[in-house]
Amino acid sequence: MSDRILGVIGVALAAFYIWQATLIQESFMSDPVGPKTFPIIIGVILGLSSIYFIIKPDPEPQWASVGRTMEVLFAAAVLFGYAYALPIGGFVLTTAITAMFLSWRLGAGPVQAAIAGATISVGIYVLFGVVLGLSLARGPWGF
Amino acid sequence: MDALSSLADGFAVALTFQNVLLALLGCFLGTIFGALPGLGPSNGVAILIPLAFTLGLPATPALILLTSVYYGAMYGGRISSILLNIPGDEPALMTTLDGYPMAQQGKAGEALALSGIASFVGSFFATWGLVFLAPQLVKVALLFGPAEYFALFTLAFATLGGIASRNQAKAAFSAALGVGIAMIGVDAQTGVPRFAFGEVHLYDGIDFLVAIVGLFAVSEVFIFLEHRGEEAHAEDASKLVNRVTAPLSMLRKTAGTMGRSTVLGFLAGVLPGAGASLGSFIAYSVEKRVSDRKGTFGKGDPRGVAAPEAGNNAAAGGALVPMLALGVPGSGTTAVLLAMLLALNITPGPLLFQSNPDVVWGLIAALFIGNIILLIMNIPLVSLFVRVLLVPPKYLMPAVAMIAFVGVYGISGSTFDLVVMVLFGLGGWLLRKLDVPLVPVILGVLLGGQMEVNLRRELTISNGDWSALVDSWLSITLWGLAIVGFILPIIVGSFFRTNVGKGRSRESDDPD
């Protein structure tokens, strides 16, 4: 069933892709192939392989339980949040919080996770920021 | 001997203080990446690329660092195979079959020493193979025009799943996905934006480094979150190691095994898309057929440890041949290494040997140096790495994720890239669940643009005549190989699958 769903999504994606490809503006200077043809070929391959999934799906994969799936999605949300917070809050603080969260969700106790988060954040800051001179995000405090 | 004098120049490049230090660091990190279950060579290299890039390393040192990681991971995978019965990375899967039984019989030290020596033999001779074969391949590649390159890219995609591939439709799907992503951005030839939806960030296209780190490193974190609490415990591993030496008689007995496996592994590596897992698999199965007269394979036979280790290390060297000579990677990790080269504005292929010989030969010389470093690290100092195995994932994976973020943020300093990276991480996690291989996506993102450029160049030359794609014997051969390579796994794949289907060998797991 999962493969069939993938196939349906794939066909929709391929159709959308080909439709978008036909909308690409032609420019006055063009070559015999033009900017549309190759994307359309790719879209067709995408669509054909997706149709194959619908006709002949693989055995059902082992999906995670609902709880674990939520766990993954929530972690992704935290990482998105981290991406936005990084330039605002500075590297050390936001990284410590994110690493603490991940460590906690991977099974560390709250205190362990807090220590791990702080250690990872400061460790990376010292190693990459101070020793190797990489430009890390500067927050209001400059670190 | 042309190659030998070039190699001597290469040693002059590689033997600077900085480069030896980077080789040392790469070998060390690589062995750790290899040894830790869940992190493999392509993950390790993917995480380090943005870092090497933002640190501003020039091409040669950066490549030395990353290929040392690659070689190191091939050595390191065996440690957890032997001690824990969990392959540290996919190529080390076959080593569990005889390595773990040896450890259970109290011979963990012998198994580690023997597999270390086998790894050395495999990669040492494979590096020699690289020295002599790559320049020959370059001579052929110099005859390539755009039509031949287009056929070559098709060949790479068609054979990417390898001979043990499960579902060719999924490989095609993922390759199309990757090439499709590569189309995003301003078209280089006509200057019109494609698939950008008016988003300024998309005009530049999707940075392949962002895609790679997301697909490999971030999705690995999600996999760990999903499987929290299921990982095996490694507490007793350090007690298992007695003295790490192999008796001479054992080495003499396995010398033939190492020789055969090195040749087979190297050939498997040179084939596009096959990679080190196939190398170790073929080496083990052939060795079993040739020398398992008393039925001792699978019960702790030293030859069963030597064969896959020589095989996968030889394949790692072999996979570098098409990557350097043709610009078409032979495996997942070499695809990631290709990303490194492209990020540095170096186009691999025949011109690399002419215009940047110092990069190629410096790299090859560094591989020889790295091999000796790895032999020392992996036999006398192996207990150091055994201790690293004891670091639980709950501390390790957050650090890996944060380093991935630092690397990508360092390239552009843009939140947009980080968001795209997490999206790729989620996508990679989903695709892995659905058993869609990730390497074709990467290769598509990397090579899609090149592929289209070559197609359009050829058709511009031929004035729009599509038959120009098949009008030389070279391109017809390549098309033929591509078709055979795509169809063959459907016919013989079931045979390989029944043999290799033991343990965790999902196609989409961290590739080599």
XYZ file of C-alpha atoms in Angstrom:
655
model
C 0.000 0.000 0.000
C 2.779 2.423 0.922
C 4.347 1.912 -2.464
C 1.038 2.641 -4.179
C 0.729 5.896 -2.246
C 4.303 6.732 -3.233
C 3.360 5.952 -6.815
C 0.321 8.236 -6.747
C 2.356 11.045 -5.216
C 5.082 10.379 -7.776
C 2.650 10.604 -10.690
C 1.207 13.838 -9.309
C 4.709 15.208 -8.826
C 5.695 14.197 -12.351
C 2.580 15.819 -13.814
C 3.215 19.008 -11.866
C 6.864 18.953 -12.923
C 6.061 18.518 -16.608
C 3.371 21.202 -16.409
C 5.848 23.594 -14.792
C 8.443 22.677 -17.422
C 6.089 23.678 -20.224
C 5.660 27.053 -18.527
C 9.386 27.826 -18.675
C 9.868 30.985 -20.698
C 11.756 30.589 -23.915
C 14.439 33.161 -24.319
C 15.365 34.850 -27.579
C 18.733 33.095 -27.614
C 18.117 29.408 -27.607
C 19.646 26.144 -28.727
C 17.880 23.354 -30.623
C 16.923 21.578 -27.399
C 15.888 24.560 -25.339
C 15.413 24.717 -21.595
C 12.194 22.662 -21.546
C 12.976 19.363 -23.231
C 15.305 17.728 -20.742
C 13.139 18.478 -17.693
C 10.161 17.023 -19.555
C 12.119 13.815 -20.271
C 13.016 13.598 -16.581
C 9.390 14.172 -15.630
C 8.323 11.329 -17.908
C 10.838 8.940 -16.298
C 9.618 10.017 -12.863
C 6.038 9.369 -13.906
C 6.728 5.993 -15.528
C 8.586 4.628 -12.522
C 5.804 5.890 -10.255
C 3.210 4.076 -12.368
C 5.292 0.927 -11.933
C 5.017 1.285 -8.119
C 1.246 1.455 -8.434
C 1.095 -1.662 -10.603
C 3.689 -3.701 -8.782
C 4.287 -2.482 -5.222
C 7.014 -3.895 -2.991
C 6.108 -5.639 0.270
C 4.923 -3.237 2.944
C 7.838 -1.564 4.752
C 8.052 -1.505 8.516
C 6.628 1.828 9.540
C 7.349 3.350 12.880
C 4.568 3.510 15.454
C 2.490 6.687 15.417
C 4.290 7.914 18.521
C 7.717 7.500 16.982
C 6.628 9.125 13.753
C 5.387 12.116 15.747
C 8.726 12.050 17.518
C 10.574 12.345 14.216
C 8.281 15.109 12.963
C 8.617 17.006 16.225
C 12.400 16.727 16.060
C 12.231 18.079 12.508
C 10.129 20.987 13.786
C 12.735 21.699 16.452
C 15.465 21.643 13.807
C 13.446 24.072 11.657
C 13.087 26.292 14.699
C 16.817 26.023 15.284
C 17.477 27.130 11.704
C 15.433 30.304 12.270
C 16.645 30.980 15.818
C 20.344 30.538 15.036
C 21.019 33.999 13.570
C 18.879 35.656 16.247
C 19.908 33.841 19.407
C 23.551 33.212 18.571
C 25.319 29.907 18.176
C 26.094 28.743 21.699
C 22.661 29.194 23.270
C 20.516 27.824 20.437
C 22.845 24.916 19.787
C 22.929 23.954 23.442
C 19.128 23.907 23.567
C 18.785 21.915 20.339
C 21.466 19.392 21.272
C 19.884 19.028 24.721
C 16.518 18.336 23.151
C 17.938 15.718 20.744
C 19.960 14.036 23.449
C 16.894 13.927 25.717
C 14.713 12.440 22.981
C 17.407 9.869 22.195
C 17.095 8.562 25.736
C 19.286 10.631 28.053
C 17.876 11.808 31.392
C 17.066 15.540 31.765
C 20.239 16.361 33.697
C 22.440 14.228 31.462
C 20.867 15.840 28.421
C 21.457 19.350 29.747
C 25.114 18.544 30.391
C 25.446 16.891 26.977
C 23.821 19.872 25.232
C 26.083 22.383 26.918
C 29.175 20.265 26.306
C 28.396 19.720 22.630
C 27.620 23.390 22.050
C 30.653 24.780 23.848
C 32.859 22.021 22.452
C 31.887 22.811 18.860
C 32.204 26.542 19.535
C 35.711 26.167 20.928
C 36.885 23.669 18.309
C 35.370 25.190 15.176
C 34.839 28.795 16.166
C 37.887 29.568 18.282
C 40.534 27.073 17.145
C 39.627 26.717 13.466
C 38.178 30.188 13.022
C 34.919 29.171 11.322
C 32.263 31.849 11.172
C 29.476 30.679 13.457
C 26.269 32.571 13.978
C 26.738 35.613 16.202
C 23.840 36.405 18.453
C 23.280 39.520 20.523
C 26.178 38.448 22.756
C 28.656 37.798 19.963
C 28.744 34.008 20.446
C 57.074 4.599 -16.593
C 55.076 7.756 -16.806
C 52.812 6.926 -13.926
C 55.704 6.261 -11.559
C 57.392 9.602 -12.108
C 54.053 11.361 -11.663
C 53.605 9.416 -8.461
C 56.996 10.579 -7.239
C 55.875 14.175 -7.813
C 52.713 13.284 -5.923
C 54.731 12.252 -2.900
C 56.422 15.618 -2.951
C 52.970 17.217 -2.748
C 51.598 14.854 -0.116
C 54.568 14.850 2.224
C 54.125 18.347 3.557
C 53.520 18.720 7.255
C 49.949 19.949 6.756
C 48.958 17.159 4.389
C 50.363 14.377 6.525
C 48.563 15.867 9.500
C 45.300 15.975 7.550
C 45.793 12.370 6.421
C 46.328 11.401 10.046
C 43.199 13.259 11.144
C 41.175 11.816 8.276
C 42.285 8.262 8.989
C 41.441 8.682 12.664
C 37.992 10.180 12.050
C 37.315 7.702 9.256
C 38.036 4.710 11.445
C 35.646 6.118 14.055
C 32.928 6.789 11.465
C 33.392 3.277 10.133
C 33.370 1.629 13.536
C 30.256 3.335 14.860
C 27.161 1.470 13.726
C 24.883 3.794 11.784
C 27.595 6.142 10.615
C 29.308 4.979 7.489
C 31.778 6.310 4.965
C 29.301 8.427 3.007
C 27.909 9.983 6.189
C 31.361 10.737 7.458
C 32.488 12.319 4.229
C 29.198 14.209 3.813
C 29.492 15.811 7.250
C 33.101 16.802 6.723
C 32.768 18.290 3.221
C 31.098 21.561 4.242
C 33.605 21.882 7.071
C 36.589 21.351 4.803
C 34.994 23.820 2.428
C 34.343 26.558 4.963
C 37.762 26.121 6.507
C 39.071 27.215 3.128
C 41.242 24.184 2.529
C 42.627 24.118 -1.023
C 41.729 21.201 -3.278
C 44.576 18.829 -2.543
C 44.506 19.001 1.270
C 40.698 18.819 1.280
C 40.710 15.731 -0.913
C 43.438 14.132 1.182
C 41.379 14.664 4.327
C 38.206 13.241 2.820
C 39.657 10.233 1.019
C 41.531 9.381 4.217
C 38.140 9.372 5.928
C 36.847 7.113 3.163
C 39.721 4.643 3.449
C 39.574 4.847 7.227
C 35.890 3.965 7.317
C 36.634 0.865 5.270
C 39.096 -0.196 7.958
C 36.885 0.798 10.861
C 33.715 -1.036 9.872
C 35.196 -4.379 10.807
C 35.749 -3.483 14.472
C 32.101 -3.573 15.451
C 31.441 -6.441 13.033
C 33.926 -8.601 14.882
C 33.283 -7.468 18.439
C 29.537 -6.813 18.450
C 28.209 -8.737 15.460
C 26.840 -5.404 14.181
C 28.399 -4.173 10.962
C 29.849 -0.722 11.544
C 28.926 0.128 7.970
C 27.399 -1.779 5.108
C 30.578 -3.145 3.492
C 31.502 -4.730 6.818
C 28.336 -6.845 6.801
C 30.101 -9.924 5.439
C 32.809 -9.653 8.090
C 30.275 -10.465 10.799
C 29.792 -13.949 9.346
C 33.172 -15.258 10.435
C 34.529 -12.386 12.497
C 31.994 -12.612 15.308
C 32.328 -16.402 15.691
C 36.107 -15.922 15.959
C 35.552 -13.346 18.702
C 33.251 -15.725 20.545
C 35.980 -18.351 20.457
C 38.245 -15.893 22.262
C 40.110 -14.994 19.098
C 38.908 -11.377 18.784
C 42.491 -10.125 18.836
C 43.534 -12.439 16.026
C 40.456 -11.528 14.004
C 41.112 -7.800 14.412
C 44.777 -8.146 13.485
C 44.110 -10.399 10.526
C 41.324 -8.200 9.175
C 43.539 -5.146 9.642
C 46.282 -6.760 7.596
C 43.765 -7.935 4.981
C 42.413 -4.387 4.773
C 45.937 -3.114 4.249
C 46.685 -5.640 1.509
C 43.388 -4.842 -0.221
C 43.751 -1.103 -0.246
C 47.513 -1.105 -0.864
C 47.248 -3.094 -4.072
C 44.061 -1.333 -5.110
C 45.912 1.969 -4.858
C 48.548 0.539 -7.183
C 45.738 -0.477 -9.490
C 44.524 3.120 -9.376
C 48.022 4.341 -10.307
C 48.159 2.223 -13.444
C 44.532 1.923 -14.527
C 43.369 5.516 -14.144
C 45.815 6.991 -16.717
C 44.750 4.286 -19.211
C 41.102 5.162 -18.687
C 41.976 8.822 -19.153
C 43.341 7.996 -22.614
C 39.987 6.479 -23.565
C 38.099 9.344 -21.969
C 39.980 11.879 -24.076
C 38.110 10.477 -27.080
C 34.800 11.363 -25.461
C 32.620 14.034 -26.974
C 29.362 15.360 -25.522
C 27.368 12.429 -26.913
C 29.683 9.948 -25.234
C 29.496 11.831 -21.954
C 25.720 11.859 -22.115
C 25.767 8.089 -22.659
C 28.291 7.679 -19.849
C 26.051 9.538 -17.390
C 23.139 7.378 -18.466
C 25.336 4.332 -17.880
C 26.201 5.559 -14.400
C 22.527 5.987 -13.514
C 21.512 2.697 -15.090
C 24.053 0.655 -13.175
C 23.923 2.585 -9.952
C 21.729 0.154 -8.086
C 24.430 -2.422 -8.640
C 23.963 -6.028 -9.480
C 22.215 -6.795 -6.181
C 19.635 -4.087 -6.749
C 16.124 -4.944 -5.672
C 13.848 -2.724 -7.634
C 15.057 -0.956 -10.744
C 11.972 1.249 -10.837
C 12.928 2.694 -7.469
C 16.465 3.372 -8.662
C 15.057 5.122 -11.750
C 12.577 7.057 -9.611
C 15.273 8.297 -7.291
C 17.636 9.193 -10.133
C 14.859 11.191 -11.830
C 14.152 12.908 -8.525
C 17.805 13.901 -8.228
C 18.154 15.126 -11.813
C 14.838 16.960 -11.412
C 16.183 18.803 -8.376
C 19.312 19.691 -10.332
C 17.140 21.478 -12.930
C 15.998 24.048 -10.362
C 17.571 27.451 -10.894
C 18.604 29.660 -13.756
C 19.307 27.742 -16.956
C 22.973 28.302 -17.745
C 22.535 28.382 -21.511
C 19.542 30.624 -21.994
C 19.439 32.460 -18.685
C 15.783 31.732 -17.945
C 14.788 30.641 -14.435
C 13.361 27.141 -14.108
C 11.216 25.754 -11.264
C 12.124 28.714 -9.083
C 8.538 29.871 -8.371
C 9.795 33.410 -7.980
C 11.822 32.473 -4.898
C 15.142 34.332 -5.079
C 16.990 31.656 -3.111
C 16.075 29.080 -5.748
C 17.588 31.045 -8.635
C 21.000 29.682 -7.717
C 19.614 26.171 -7.579
C 19.799 23.821 -4.634
C 23.322 23.522 -3.281
C 24.261 19.857 -3.573
C 26.225 19.978 -0.331
C 23.026 20.937 1.474
C 21.184 18.071 -0.189
C 23.886 15.544 0.641
C 24.267 16.475 4.291
C 20.482 16.490 4.690
C 19.924 13.159 2.980
C 22.685 11.345 4.793
C 23.468 12.946 8.142
C 20.151 14.510 9.155
C 18.071 11.529 8.065
C 20.372 9.304 10.118
C 19.461 11.318 13.221
C 15.780 10.719 12.452
C 16.412 7.001 12.038
C 18.079 6.929 15.444
C 15.160 8.808 16.997
C 12.792 6.275 15.520
C 14.760 3.296 16.792
C 15.625 4.717 20.204
C 16.279 2.029 22.773
C 16.721 -0.759 20.263
C 20.453 -0.493 19.757
C 22.674 -3.226 21.072
C 24.821 -2.539 24.073
C 28.518 -2.488 23.678
C 29.608 -2.580 27.286
C 31.669 -5.749 27.166
C 33.429 -5.030 23.923
C 36.617 -3.769 25.477
C 37.023 -6.894 27.567
C 36.938 -9.124 24.538
C 40.166 -7.897 23.053
C 43.196 -9.825 24.140
C 46.442 -9.220 22.324
C 45.979 -7.948 18.797
C 48.355 -10.036 16.737
C 47.891 -12.666 14.100
C 50.167 -15.721 14.106
C 52.361 -16.078 11.030
C 50.824 -19.423 10.179
C 47.409 -17.772 9.945
C 48.780 -15.107 7.643
C 50.398 -17.692 5.413
C 47.170 -19.641 5.248
C 45.167 -16.585 4.249
C 47.664 -15.062 1.801
C 45.965 -16.622 -1.221
C 42.584 -15.492 0.036
C 43.757 -11.920 0.336
C 45.228 -11.979 -3.161
C 42.079 -13.319 -4.829
C 39.784 -11.050 -2.842
C 41.855 -7.977 -3.647
C 41.540 -8.604 -7.375
C 37.805 -9.279 -7.170
C 37.159 -6.325 -4.898
C 39.112 -3.958 -7.103
C 37.176 -5.016 -10.189
C 33.883 -4.645 -8.348
C 34.929 -1.160 -7.291
C 35.849 -0.030 -10.796
C 32.411 -0.998 -12.164
C 30.179 2.037 -11.953
C 27.692 1.918 -9.147
C 28.878 -1.265 -7.535
C 30.859 -0.057 -4.554
C 32.488 -1.691 -1.598
C 29.521 -3.701 -0.347
C 29.445 -5.627 -3.578
C 33.234 -6.004 -3.402
C 33.156 -7.615 0.004
C 30.144 -9.718 -0.915
C 31.707 -11.109 -4.074
C 35.048 -11.677 -2.371
C 33.403 -13.634 0.436
C 31.140 -15.750 -1.753
C 33.871 -16.620 -4.238
C 36.294 -17.469 -1.454
C 33.689 -19.674 0.163
C 33.179 -21.498 -3.100
C 36.909 -21.872 -3.779
C 38.301 -22.873 -0.421
C 35.545 -23.915 1.956
C 36.193 -27.644 1.732
C 35.507 -28.537 5.352
C 32.482 -26.332 5.823
C 34.242 -24.034 8.291
C 33.022 -20.783 6.735
C 30.537 -19.039 8.963
C 32.001 -20.721 12.036
C 35.023 -18.531 12.546
C 37.256 -19.355 9.595
C 40.091 -16.801 9.344
C 39.752 -16.845 5.555
C 36.165 -15.686 5.945
C 37.467 -12.641 7.797
C 40.306 -11.893 5.401
C 38.244 -12.177 2.200
C 35.558 -9.503 2.762
C 38.007 -7.085 4.358
C 40.513 -7.315 1.521
C 37.556 -7.129 -0.870
C 35.902 -4.005 0.492
C 39.136 -2.080 0.880
C 40.199 -2.988 -2.628
C 36.812 -1.882 -3.916
C 37.224 1.473 -2.194
C 40.400 2.043 -4.180
C 38.787 0.748 -7.350
C 35.817 3.084 -7.020
C 38.188 6.044 -7.194
C 39.301 5.041 -10.702
C 36.147 6.061 -12.621
C 35.590 9.005 -10.273
C 38.976 10.555 -11.013
C 39.382 9.456 -14.630
C 35.850 9.930 -15.953
C 34.163 12.120 -13.376
C 31.592 9.390 -12.842
C 31.654 7.952 -9.343
C 31.788 4.207 -8.798
C 29.941 4.221 -5.477
C 27.976 6.290 -3.006
C 30.919 7.709 -1.124
C 32.831 8.553 -4.277
C 29.700 10.407 -5.391
C 29.995 12.456 -2.230
C 33.710 12.999 -2.932
C 32.739 14.178 -6.394
C 30.567 16.810 -4.734
C 33.658 18.029 -2.937
C 35.553 18.434 -6.196
C 32.656 20.221 -7.880
C 32.304 22.531 -4.889
C 35.956 23.467 -5.356
C 35.319 24.158 -9.036
C 37.422 21.231 -10.148
C 35.871 19.061 -12.821
C 37.113 15.510 -12.524
C 37.735 13.537 -15.647
C 40.506 13.432 -18.206
C 41.224 17.142 -17.972
C 41.924 16.820 -14.264
C 44.956 14.677 -15.033
C 46.252 17.285 -17.456
C 45.417 20.533 -15.746
C 45.731 19.552 -12.067
C 48.189 16.651 -11.952
C 49.313 17.766 -8.508
C 45.789 17.169 -7.159
C 45.506 13.666 -8.611
C 48.969 12.415 -7.815
C 49.144 14.169 -4.480
C 45.911 12.425 -3.577
C 47.166 9.024 -4.690
C 50.418 9.462 -2.787
C 48.405 10.496 0.236
C 46.421 7.274 -0.061
C 49.639 5.274 0.236
C 50.644 7.288 3.280
C 47.148 6.951 4.719
C 47.288 3.214 4.332
C 50.383 2.931 6.453
C 48.872 5.245 9.052
C 45.722 3.120 9.069
C 47.651 -0.113 9.487
C 49.343 1.331 12.560
C 46.106 2.771 13.925
C 44.143 -0.385 13.367
C 46.467 -2.954 14.842
C 48.509 -1.617 17.755
C 46.053 1.165 18.590
C 42.795 -0.629 17.923
C 41.744 -0.642 21.577
C 41.424 3.143 21.326
C 38.649 2.738 18.780
C 37.020 -0.042 20.729
C 36.505 2.520 23.496
C 34.847 4.922 21.078
C 32.271 2.217 20.404
C 31.161 2.668 23.984
C 29.903 6.229 23.383
C 26.118 5.851 23.324
C 24.177 7.329 20.381
C 22.195 9.612 22.683
C 25.322 11.755 23.056
C 26.864 11.040 19.703
C 23.993 11.760 17.331
C 23.187 15.254 18.666
C 26.841 16.134 18.178
C 26.749 14.769 14.622
C 23.600 16.774 13.846
C 25.027 19.985 15.257
C 28.264 19.563 13.305
C 26.203 19.070 10.153
C 24.418 22.354 10.853
C 27.687 24.169 11.541
C 29.116 22.935 8.251
C 26.150 23.972 6.126
C 25.667 27.271 7.922
C 29.334 27.985 7.417
C 29.024 27.788 3.626
C 26.394 30.439 3.151
C 25.279 31.652 6.557
C 21.711 31.318 5.330
C 18.730 30.029 7.255
C 17.154 29.030 3.948
C 19.888 26.439 3.363
C 19.396 25.004 6.832
C 15.660 24.670 6.258
C 16.274 22.956 2.920
C 18.733 20.639 4.633
C 16.173 19.563 7.248
C 13.614 19.068 4.462
C 16.088 16.805 2.694
C 16.609 15.011 5.988
C 12.881 14.310 6.293
C 12.689 13.319 2.626
C 15.663 11.016 3.046
C 14.066 9.413 6.074
C 10.847 8.760 4.139
C 12.693 7.391 1.106
C 14.742 5.091 3.297
C 11.580 3.749 4.892
C 10.214 3.060 1.426
C 13.458 1.336 0.405
C 14.205 3.912 -2.289
C 18.008 4.165 -2.629
C 19.468 7.589 -1.842
C 22.656 7.450 -3.904
C 20.894 8.002 -7.252
C 19.290 11.146 -5.820
C 22.713 12.472 -4.900
C 24.222 11.495 -8.210
C 21.294 13.101 -10.005
C 21.692 16.366 -8.111
C 25.428 16.285 -8.868
C 25.417 15.194 -12.485
C 21.999 16.298 -13.738
C 23.243 19.684 -14.879
C 26.288 18.192 -16.637
C 24.111 15.619 -18.292
C 21.792 18.238 -19.752
C 24.687 20.454 -20.842
C 26.227 17.571 -22.773
C 22.931 16.640 -24.377
C 22.313 20.191 -25.526
C 25.875 20.682 -26.681
C 25.692 17.566 -28.850
C 22.369 18.580 -30.348
C 23.634 22.066 -31.030
C 26.563 20.549 -32.929
C 24.254 18.213 -34.845
C 21.701 20.963 -35.391
C 18.905 19.215 -33.567
C 19.422 15.731 -34.978
C 18.838 13.288 -32.090
C 20.504 10.386 -33.896
C 23.815 12.146 -33.211
C 23.623 10.601 -29.740
C 24.371 7.162 -31.144
C 26.621 7.829 -34.106
C 29.981 6.636 -32.772
C 31.021 3.132 -31.764
C 32.038 4.476 -28.359
C 28.640 5.916 -27.540
C 26.843 2.842 -28.901
C 28.983 0.677 -26.604
C 28.152 2.885 -23.634
C 24.419 2.799 -24.424
C 24.604 -0.973 -24.780
C 26.340 -1.311 -21.421
C 23.762 0.997 -19.866
C 20.871 -1.125 -21.119
C 22.547 -4.371 -20.018
C 23.451 -2.835 -16.674
C 19.867 -1.788 -16.086
C 18.280 -5.091 -17.122
C 20.843 -7.525 -15.712
C 19.890 -7.090 -12.025
C 16.288 -7.967 -12.876
C 17.523 -11.318 -14.155
C 20.375 -12.191 -11.797
C 19.360 -9.960 -8.881
C 17.211 -12.583 -7.197
C 20.200 -14.901 -7.046
C 22.302 -12.318 -5.229
C 19.514 -11.228 -2.954
C 18.903 -14.644 -1.502
C 22.581 -14.819 -0.630
C 23.092 -11.355 0.690
C 19.728 -11.009 2.394
C 21.083 -11.755 5.835
C 21.152 -9.097 8.506
C 20.383 -5.461 7.908
C 21.108 -4.933 4.265
C 18.378 -2.624 3.141
C 19.305 -0.967 -0.074
C 18.835 2.495 1.290
C 21.031 2.116 4.350
C 24.117 4.198 4.512
C 25.815 3.375 1.248
C 29.504 3.032 0.631
